[in-house]
mmCIF file of C-alpha atoms in Angstrom:
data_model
loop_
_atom_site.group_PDB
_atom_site.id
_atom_site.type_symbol
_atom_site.label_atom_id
_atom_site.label_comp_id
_atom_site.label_asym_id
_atom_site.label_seq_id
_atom_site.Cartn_x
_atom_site.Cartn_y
_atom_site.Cartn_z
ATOM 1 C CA UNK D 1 -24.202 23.876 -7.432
ATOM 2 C CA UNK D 2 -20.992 24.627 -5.116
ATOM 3 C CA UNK D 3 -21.337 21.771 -3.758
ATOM 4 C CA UNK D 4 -20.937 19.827 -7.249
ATOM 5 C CA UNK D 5 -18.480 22.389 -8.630
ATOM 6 C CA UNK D 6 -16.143 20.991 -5.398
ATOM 7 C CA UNK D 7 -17.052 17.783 -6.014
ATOM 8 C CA UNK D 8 -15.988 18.303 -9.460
ATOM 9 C CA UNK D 9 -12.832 19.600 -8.592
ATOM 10 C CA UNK D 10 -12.051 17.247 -5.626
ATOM 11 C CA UNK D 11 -12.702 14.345 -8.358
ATOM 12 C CA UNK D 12 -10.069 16.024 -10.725
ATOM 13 C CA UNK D 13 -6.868 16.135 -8.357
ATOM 14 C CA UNK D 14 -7.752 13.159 -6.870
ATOM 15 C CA UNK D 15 -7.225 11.643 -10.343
ATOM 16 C CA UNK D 16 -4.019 13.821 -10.673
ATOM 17 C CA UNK D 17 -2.907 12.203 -7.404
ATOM 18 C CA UNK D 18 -4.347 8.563 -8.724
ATOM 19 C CA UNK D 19 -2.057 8.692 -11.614
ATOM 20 C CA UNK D 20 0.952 9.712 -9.506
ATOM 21 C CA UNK D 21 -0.065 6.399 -7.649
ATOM 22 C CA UNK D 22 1.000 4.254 -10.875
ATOM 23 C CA UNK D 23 4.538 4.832 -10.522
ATOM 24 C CA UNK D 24 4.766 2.179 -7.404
ATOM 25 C CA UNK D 25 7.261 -0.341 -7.502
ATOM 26 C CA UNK D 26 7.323 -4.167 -7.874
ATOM 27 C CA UNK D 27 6.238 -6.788 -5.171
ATOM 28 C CA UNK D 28 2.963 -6.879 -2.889
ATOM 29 C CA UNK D 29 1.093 -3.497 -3.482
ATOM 30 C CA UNK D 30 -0.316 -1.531 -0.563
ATOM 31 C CA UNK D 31 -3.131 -3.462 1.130
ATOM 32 C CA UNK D 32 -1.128 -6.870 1.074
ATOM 33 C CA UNK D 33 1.992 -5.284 2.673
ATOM 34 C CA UNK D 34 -0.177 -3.903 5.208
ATOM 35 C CA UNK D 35 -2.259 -7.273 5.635
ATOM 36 C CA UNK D 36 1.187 -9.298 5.979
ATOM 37 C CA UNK D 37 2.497 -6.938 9.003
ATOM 38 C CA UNK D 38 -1.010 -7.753 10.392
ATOM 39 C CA UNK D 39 -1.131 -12.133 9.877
ATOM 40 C CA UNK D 40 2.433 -11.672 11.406
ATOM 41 C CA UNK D 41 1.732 -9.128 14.333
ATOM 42 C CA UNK D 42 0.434 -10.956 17.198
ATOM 43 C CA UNK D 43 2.529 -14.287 16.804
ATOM 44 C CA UNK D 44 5.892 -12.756 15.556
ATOM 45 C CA UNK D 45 6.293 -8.948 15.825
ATOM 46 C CA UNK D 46 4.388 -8.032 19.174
ATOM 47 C CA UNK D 47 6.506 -11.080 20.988
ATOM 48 C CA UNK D 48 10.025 -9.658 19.300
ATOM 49 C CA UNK D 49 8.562 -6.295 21.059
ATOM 50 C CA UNK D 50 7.623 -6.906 24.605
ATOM 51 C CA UNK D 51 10.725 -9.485 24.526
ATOM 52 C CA UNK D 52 13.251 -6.386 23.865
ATOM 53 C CA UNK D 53 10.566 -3.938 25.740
ATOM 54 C CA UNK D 54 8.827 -5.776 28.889
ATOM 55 C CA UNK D 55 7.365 -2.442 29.870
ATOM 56 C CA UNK D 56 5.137 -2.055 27.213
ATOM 57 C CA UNK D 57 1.268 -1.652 27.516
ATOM 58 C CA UNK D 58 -1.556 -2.341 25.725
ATOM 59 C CA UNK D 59 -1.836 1.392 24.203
ATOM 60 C CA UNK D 60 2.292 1.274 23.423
ATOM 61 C CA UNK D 61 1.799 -1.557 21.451
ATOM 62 C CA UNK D 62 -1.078 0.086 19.744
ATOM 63 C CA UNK D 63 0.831 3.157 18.469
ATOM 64 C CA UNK D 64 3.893 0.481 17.784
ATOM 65 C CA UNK D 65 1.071 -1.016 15.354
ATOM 66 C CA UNK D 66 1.003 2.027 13.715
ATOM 67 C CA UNK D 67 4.708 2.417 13.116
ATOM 68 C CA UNK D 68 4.840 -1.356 12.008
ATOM 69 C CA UNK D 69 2.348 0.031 9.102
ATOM 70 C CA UNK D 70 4.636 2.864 7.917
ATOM 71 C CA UNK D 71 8.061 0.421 8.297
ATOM 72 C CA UNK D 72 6.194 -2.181 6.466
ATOM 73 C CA UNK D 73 5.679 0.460 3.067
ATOM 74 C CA UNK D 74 9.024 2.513 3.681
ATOM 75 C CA UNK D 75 11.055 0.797 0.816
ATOM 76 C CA UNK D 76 8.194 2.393 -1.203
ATOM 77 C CA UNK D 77 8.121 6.211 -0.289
ATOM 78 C CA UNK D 78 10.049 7.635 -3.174
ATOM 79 C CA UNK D 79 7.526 6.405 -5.081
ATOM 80 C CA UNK D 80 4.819 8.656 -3.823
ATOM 81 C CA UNK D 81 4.063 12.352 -5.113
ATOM 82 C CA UNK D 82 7.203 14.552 -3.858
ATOM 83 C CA UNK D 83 9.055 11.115 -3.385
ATOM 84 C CA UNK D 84 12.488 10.507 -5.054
ATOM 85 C CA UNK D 85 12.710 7.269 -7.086
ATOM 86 C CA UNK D 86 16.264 7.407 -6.092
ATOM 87 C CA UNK D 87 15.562 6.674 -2.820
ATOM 88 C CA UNK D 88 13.341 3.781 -3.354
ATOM 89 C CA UNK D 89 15.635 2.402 -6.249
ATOM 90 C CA UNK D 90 18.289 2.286 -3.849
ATOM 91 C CA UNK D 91 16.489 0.617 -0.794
ATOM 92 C CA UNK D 92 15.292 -1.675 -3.065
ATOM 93 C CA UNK D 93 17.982 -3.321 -5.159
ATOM 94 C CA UNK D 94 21.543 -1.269 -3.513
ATOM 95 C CA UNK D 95 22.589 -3.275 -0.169
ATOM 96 C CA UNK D 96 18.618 -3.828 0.370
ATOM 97 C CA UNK D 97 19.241 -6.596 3.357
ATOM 98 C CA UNK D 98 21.907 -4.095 4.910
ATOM 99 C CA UNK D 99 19.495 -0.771 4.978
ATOM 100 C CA UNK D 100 16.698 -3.556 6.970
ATOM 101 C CA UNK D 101 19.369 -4.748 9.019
ATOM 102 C CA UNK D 102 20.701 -0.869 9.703
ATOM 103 C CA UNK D 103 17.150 0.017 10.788
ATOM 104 C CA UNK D 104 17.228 -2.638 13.348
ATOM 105 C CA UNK D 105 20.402 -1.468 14.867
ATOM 106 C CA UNK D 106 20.028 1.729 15.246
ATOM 107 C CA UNK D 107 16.381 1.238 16.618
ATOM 108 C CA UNK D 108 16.329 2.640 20.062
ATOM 109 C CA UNK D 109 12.886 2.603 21.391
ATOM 110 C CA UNK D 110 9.327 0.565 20.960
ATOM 111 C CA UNK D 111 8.153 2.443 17.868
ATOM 112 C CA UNK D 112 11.535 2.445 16.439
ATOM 113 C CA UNK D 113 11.849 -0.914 16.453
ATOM 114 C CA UNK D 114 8.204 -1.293 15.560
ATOM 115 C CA UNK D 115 8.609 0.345 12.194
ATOM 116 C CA UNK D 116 11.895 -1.508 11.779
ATOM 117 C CA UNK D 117 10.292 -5.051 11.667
ATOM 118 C CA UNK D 118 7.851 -3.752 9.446
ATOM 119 C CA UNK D 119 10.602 -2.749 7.107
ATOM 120 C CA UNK D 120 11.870 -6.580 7.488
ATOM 121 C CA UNK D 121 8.416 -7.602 6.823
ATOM 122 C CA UNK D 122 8.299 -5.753 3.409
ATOM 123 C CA UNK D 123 11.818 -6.675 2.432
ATOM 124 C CA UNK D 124 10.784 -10.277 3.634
ATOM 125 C CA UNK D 125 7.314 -10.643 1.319
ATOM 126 C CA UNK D 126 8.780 -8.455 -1.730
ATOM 127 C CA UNK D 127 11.771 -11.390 -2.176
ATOM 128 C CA UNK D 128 9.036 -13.603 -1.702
ATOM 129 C CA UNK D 129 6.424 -12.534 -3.687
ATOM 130 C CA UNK D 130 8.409 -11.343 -6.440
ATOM 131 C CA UNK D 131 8.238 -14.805 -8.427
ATOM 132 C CA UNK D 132 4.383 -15.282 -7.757
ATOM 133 C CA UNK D 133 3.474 -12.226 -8.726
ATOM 134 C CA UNK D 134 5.708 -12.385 -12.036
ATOM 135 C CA UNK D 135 4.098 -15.631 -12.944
ATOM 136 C CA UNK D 136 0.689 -14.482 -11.956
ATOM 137 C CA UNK D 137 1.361 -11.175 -14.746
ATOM 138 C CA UNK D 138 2.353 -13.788 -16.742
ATOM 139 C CA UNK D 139 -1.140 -15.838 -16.607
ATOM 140 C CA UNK D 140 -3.079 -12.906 -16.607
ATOM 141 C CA UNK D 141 -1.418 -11.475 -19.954
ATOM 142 C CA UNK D 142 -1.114 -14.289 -22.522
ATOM 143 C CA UNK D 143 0.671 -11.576 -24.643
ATOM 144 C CA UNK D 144 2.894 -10.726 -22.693
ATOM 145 C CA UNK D 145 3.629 -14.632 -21.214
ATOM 146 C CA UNK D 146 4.061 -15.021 -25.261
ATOM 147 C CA UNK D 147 6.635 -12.365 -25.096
ATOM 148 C CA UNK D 148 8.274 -13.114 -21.807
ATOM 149 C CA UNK D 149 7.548 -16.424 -21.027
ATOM 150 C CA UNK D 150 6.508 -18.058 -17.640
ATOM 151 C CA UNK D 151 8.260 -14.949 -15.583
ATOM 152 C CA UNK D 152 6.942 -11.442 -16.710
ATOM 153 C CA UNK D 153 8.745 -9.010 -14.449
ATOM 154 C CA UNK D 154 7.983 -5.709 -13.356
ATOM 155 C CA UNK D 155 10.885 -4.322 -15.747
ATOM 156 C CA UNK D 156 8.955 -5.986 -18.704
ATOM 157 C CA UNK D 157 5.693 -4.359 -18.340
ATOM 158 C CA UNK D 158 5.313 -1.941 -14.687
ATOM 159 C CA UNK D 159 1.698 -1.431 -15.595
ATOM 160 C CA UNK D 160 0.343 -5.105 -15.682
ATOM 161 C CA UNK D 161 1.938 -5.559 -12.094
ATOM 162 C CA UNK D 162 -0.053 -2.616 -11.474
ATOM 163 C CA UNK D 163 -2.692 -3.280 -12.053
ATOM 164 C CA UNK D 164 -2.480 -7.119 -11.086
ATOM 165 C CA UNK D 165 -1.473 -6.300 -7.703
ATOM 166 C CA UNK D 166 -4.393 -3.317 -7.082
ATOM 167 C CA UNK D 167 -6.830 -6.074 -8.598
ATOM 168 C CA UNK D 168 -5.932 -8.667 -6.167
ATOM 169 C CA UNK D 169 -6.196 -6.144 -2.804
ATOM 170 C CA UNK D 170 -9.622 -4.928 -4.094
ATOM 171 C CA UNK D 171 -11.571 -8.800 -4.512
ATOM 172 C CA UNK D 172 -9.588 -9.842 -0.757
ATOM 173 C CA UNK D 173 -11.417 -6.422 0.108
ATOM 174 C CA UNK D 174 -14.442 -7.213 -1.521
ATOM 175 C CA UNK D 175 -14.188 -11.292 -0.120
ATOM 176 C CA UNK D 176 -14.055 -9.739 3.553
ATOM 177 C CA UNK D 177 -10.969 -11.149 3.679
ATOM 178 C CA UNK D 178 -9.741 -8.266 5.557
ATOM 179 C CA UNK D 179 -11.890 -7.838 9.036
ATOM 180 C CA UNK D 180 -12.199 -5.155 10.969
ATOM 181 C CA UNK D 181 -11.258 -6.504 14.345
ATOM 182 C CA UNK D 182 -7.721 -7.253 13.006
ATOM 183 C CA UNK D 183 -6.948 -4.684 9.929
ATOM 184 C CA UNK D 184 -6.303 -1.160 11.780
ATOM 185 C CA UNK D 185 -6.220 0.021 7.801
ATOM 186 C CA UNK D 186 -3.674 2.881 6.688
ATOM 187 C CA UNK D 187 -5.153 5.856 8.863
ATOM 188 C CA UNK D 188 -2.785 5.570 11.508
ATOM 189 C CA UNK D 189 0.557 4.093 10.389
ATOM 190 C CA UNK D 190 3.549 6.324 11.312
ATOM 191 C CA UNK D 191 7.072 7.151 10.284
ATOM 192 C CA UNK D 192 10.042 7.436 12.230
ATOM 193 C CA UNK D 193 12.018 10.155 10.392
ATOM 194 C CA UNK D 194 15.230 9.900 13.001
ATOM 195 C CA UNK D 195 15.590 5.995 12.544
ATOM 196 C CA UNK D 196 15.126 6.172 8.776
ATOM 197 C CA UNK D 197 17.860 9.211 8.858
ATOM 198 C CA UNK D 198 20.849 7.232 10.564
ATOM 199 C CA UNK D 199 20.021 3.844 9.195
ATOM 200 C CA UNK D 200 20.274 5.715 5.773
ATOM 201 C CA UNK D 201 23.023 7.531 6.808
ATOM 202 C CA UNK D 202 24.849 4.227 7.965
ATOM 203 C CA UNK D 203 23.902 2.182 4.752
ATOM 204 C CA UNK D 204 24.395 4.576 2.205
ATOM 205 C CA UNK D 205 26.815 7.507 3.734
ATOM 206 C CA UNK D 206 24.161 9.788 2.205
ATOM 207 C CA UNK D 207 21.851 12.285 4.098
ATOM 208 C CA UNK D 208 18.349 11.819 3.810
ATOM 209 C CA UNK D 209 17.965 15.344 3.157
ATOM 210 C CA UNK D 210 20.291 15.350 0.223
ATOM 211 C CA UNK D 211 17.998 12.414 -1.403
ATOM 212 C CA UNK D 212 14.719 14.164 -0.547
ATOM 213 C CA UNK D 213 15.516 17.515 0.003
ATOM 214 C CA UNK D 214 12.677 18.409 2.267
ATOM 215 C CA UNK D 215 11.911 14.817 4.499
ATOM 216 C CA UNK D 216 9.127 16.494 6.245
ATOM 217 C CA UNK D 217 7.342 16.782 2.843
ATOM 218 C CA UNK D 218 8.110 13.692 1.055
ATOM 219 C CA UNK D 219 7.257 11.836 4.237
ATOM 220 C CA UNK D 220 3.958 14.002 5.258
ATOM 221 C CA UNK D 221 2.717 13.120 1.116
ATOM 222 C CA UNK D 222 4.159 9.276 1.777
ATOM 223 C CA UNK D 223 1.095 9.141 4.776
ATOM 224 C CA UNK D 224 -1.162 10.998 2.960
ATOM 225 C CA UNK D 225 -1.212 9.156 0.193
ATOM 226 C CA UNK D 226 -1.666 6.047 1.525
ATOM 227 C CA UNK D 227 -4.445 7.444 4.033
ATOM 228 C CA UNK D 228 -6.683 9.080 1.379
ATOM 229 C CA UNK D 229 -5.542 8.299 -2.201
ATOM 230 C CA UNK D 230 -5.925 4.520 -1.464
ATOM 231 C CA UNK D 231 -9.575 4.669 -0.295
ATOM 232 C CA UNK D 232 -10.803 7.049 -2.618
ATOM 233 C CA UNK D 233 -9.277 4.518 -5.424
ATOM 234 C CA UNK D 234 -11.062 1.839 -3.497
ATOM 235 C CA UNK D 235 -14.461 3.693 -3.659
ATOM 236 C CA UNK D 236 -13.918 4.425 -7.067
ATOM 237 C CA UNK D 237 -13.169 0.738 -7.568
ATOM 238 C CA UNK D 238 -16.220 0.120 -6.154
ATOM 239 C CA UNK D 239 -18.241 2.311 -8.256
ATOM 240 C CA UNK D 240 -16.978 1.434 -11.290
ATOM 241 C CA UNK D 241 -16.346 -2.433 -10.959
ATOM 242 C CA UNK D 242 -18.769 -3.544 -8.642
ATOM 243 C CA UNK D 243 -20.616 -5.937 -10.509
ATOM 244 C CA UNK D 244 -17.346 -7.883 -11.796
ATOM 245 C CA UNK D 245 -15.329 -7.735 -8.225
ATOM 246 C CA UNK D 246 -18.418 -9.229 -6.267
ATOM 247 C CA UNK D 247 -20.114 -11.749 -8.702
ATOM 248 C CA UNK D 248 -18.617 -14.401 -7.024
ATOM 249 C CA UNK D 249 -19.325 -12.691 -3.191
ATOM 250 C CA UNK D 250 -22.635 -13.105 -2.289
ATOM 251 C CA UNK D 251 -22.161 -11.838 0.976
ATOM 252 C CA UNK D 252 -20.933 -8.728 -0.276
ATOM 253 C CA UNK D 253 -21.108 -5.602 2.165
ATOM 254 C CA UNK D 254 -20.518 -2.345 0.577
ATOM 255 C CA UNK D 255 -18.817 -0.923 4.156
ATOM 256 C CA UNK D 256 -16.674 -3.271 4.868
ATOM 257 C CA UNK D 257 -15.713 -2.987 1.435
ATOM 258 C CA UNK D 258 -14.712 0.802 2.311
ATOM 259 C CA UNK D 259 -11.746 -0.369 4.582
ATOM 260 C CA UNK D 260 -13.628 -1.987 7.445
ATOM 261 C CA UNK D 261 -12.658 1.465 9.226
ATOM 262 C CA UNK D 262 -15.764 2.972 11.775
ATOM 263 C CA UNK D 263 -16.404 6.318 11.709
ATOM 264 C CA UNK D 264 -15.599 6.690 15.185
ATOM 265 C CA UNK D 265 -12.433 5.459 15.069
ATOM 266 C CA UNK D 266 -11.546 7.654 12.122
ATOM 267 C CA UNK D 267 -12.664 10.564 13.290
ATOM 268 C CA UNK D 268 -10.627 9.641 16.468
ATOM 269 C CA UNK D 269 -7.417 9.987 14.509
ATOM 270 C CA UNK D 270 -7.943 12.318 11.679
ATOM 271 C CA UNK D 271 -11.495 14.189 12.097
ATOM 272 C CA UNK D 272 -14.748 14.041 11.090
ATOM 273 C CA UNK D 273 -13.876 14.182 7.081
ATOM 274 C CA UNK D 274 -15.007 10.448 6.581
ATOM 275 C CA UNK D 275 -16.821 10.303 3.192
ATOM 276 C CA UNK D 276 -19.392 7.909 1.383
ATOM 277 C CA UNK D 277 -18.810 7.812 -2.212
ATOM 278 C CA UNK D 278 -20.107 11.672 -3.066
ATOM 279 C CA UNK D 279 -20.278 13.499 -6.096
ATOM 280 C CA UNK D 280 -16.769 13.651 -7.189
ATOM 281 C CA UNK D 281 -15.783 9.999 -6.030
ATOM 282 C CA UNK D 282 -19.125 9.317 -8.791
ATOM 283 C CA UNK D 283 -17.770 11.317 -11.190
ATOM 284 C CA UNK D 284 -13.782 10.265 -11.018
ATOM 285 C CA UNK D 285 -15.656 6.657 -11.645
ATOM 286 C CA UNK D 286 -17.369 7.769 -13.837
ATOM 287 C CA UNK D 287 -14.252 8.743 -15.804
ATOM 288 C CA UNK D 288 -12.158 5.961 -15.113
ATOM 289 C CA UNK D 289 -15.153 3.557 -16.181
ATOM 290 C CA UNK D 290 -15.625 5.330 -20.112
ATOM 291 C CA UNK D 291 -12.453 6.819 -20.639
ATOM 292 C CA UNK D 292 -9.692 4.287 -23.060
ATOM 293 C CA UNK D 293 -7.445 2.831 -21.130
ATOM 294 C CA UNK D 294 -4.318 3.545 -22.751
ATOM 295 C CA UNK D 295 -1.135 5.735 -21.613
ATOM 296 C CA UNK D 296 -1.063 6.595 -18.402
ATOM 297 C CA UNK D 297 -4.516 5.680 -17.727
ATOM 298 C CA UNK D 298 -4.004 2.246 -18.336
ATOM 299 C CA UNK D 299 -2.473 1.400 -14.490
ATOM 300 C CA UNK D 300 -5.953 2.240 -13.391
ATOM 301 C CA UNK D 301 -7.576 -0.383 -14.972
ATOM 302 C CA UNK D 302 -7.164 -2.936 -12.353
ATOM 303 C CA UNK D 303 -7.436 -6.390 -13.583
ATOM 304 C CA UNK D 304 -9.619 -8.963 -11.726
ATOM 305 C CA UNK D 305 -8.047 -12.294 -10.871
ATOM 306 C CA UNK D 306 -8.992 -15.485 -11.990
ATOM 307 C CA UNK D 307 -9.675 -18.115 -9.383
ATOM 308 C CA UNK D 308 -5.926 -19.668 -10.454
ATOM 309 C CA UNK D 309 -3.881 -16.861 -9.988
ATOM 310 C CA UNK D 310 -5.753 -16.035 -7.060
ATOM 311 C CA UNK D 311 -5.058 -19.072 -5.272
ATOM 312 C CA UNK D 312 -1.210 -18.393 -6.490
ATOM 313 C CA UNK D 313 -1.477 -15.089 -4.654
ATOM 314 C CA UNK D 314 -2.963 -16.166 -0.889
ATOM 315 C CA UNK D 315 -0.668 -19.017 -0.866
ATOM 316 C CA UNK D 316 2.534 -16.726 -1.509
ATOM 317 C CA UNK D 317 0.804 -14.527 1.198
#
């Protein structure tokens, strides 16, 4: 019974912390930014870092990985719960190109310049991507392509990119289109909190800790977020959606579904607090699967792809 009465609870601020999770900006969600730093890792970043580091080893470049993770999301942490959209409003759309190039200066060392390029990689795919992904809301929402025409932007209606962008990382999830041997996943990626402080600092002539107020916080809820909000929305995704993301996956495999990510290797980085889908990852899908989908609850309700805009959204990949 205490076992389901934390269950319970666990499944209740997790979808607290899943609603938070709707405010995310425009562009490539999560699991595409982080898929992008990985197609461009071993011919493009890794060379850029041994070039500027020759010394580098096998394990430095492994921890770089990780800092190429948390660069690659950075424009995105105000955003996140204990965030400030100020910060992410500015990165985004005040002297954007100058805050990338900034980080690049002022990096110093391997993982500095790691999680630099990742920045450039996010800046790179959201000016990109914006224009598919607008024209893939469109096609998705003939109401709203009514209303807006060919190019329905983020501005015109955040919660279709929502949940256009969460729908298309869950089928390339479900399609084993991201494998294990080259997607590290979220559980590691890093933050370099002095880099992102001067290269602020030189952009914007503001202190990060007059944006954020505490940067050990918003950062610390920035990682855990993506660590273990994201895959409990995935396993709720599962859950709830299965039948409709796989019908067209026969090969579907439920654990590679859950993030490709071994239990040895998590456990390796964060402890032995790997779940399956329990009782309150059933129940939160439970939830999300009967309860309307209006207001803020709306976001959740990914939508599937078609074939067409799917093929729109690997080739802007």
């Amino acid at each position: 019974m205490n076992k389901h009465k934390a269950g319970a609870g666990r499944a209740f601020l997790v979808l607290l912390l899943v609603l938070s999770v709707t405010r995310l900006c425009p562009g490539y969600s999560v699991l595409t930014h982080e898929q992008i730093v990985d197609l461009l890792w071993k011919d493009q970043i890794q060379p850029l870092l041994v070039k500027r580091f020759p010394g580098a080893t096998k394990d430095d470049l492994r921890k770089a990985h990780a800092y190429a993770y948390g660069g690659c999301m950075i424009q995105d942490m105000g955003y996140y719960p204990f965030g400030k959209k100020y910060f992410s409003d500015l990165v985004h759309y005040v002297r954007s190109g100058d805050f990338v190039v900034s980080l690049m200066q002022e990096s110093s060392d391997l993982n500095e310049y790691a999680f630099a390029l990742g920045a450039l990689a996010h800046y790179a795919a959201d000016n990109s991507g914006h224009p598919t992904i607008n024209h893939v809301v469109a096609v998705e929402f003939p109401k709203l392509h009514a209303k807006y025409g060919e190019q329905v932007t983020y501005a015109n209606d955040p919660k279709a990119h929502i949940r256009t962008e969460f729908g298309f990382d869950m089928v390339q999830v479900a399609k084993n289109r991201y494998t294990s041997d080259q997607y590290h996943d979220f559980i590691g990626f890093e933050v370099s909190r002095p880099l992102l402080e001067r290269a602020f600092l030189k952009t914007y002539d503001i202190k990060l800790e007059d944006v954020f107020g505490d940067p050990d916080l918003a950062i610390g809820s920035y990682r855990r977020s993506v660590s273990t909000i994201i895959p409990e929305m995935t396993r709720v995704a599962l859950l709830s959606r299965r039948e409709e993301i796989v019908k067209d996956t026969p090969n579907f495999d439920k654990k590679k579904f859950l993030y490709y990510l071994s239990r040895a290797d998590y456990e390796k980085e964060w402890g032995s607090v790997y779940r399956k889908p329990g009782i309150g990852t059933r129940i939160l899908a439970f939830f999300l699967k009967v309860i309307p989908k209006v207001g803020p609850f709306k976001a959740a309700a990914f939508k599937i792809p078609t074939t067409q805009s799917e093929d729109m959204y690997i080739k802007s990949v």
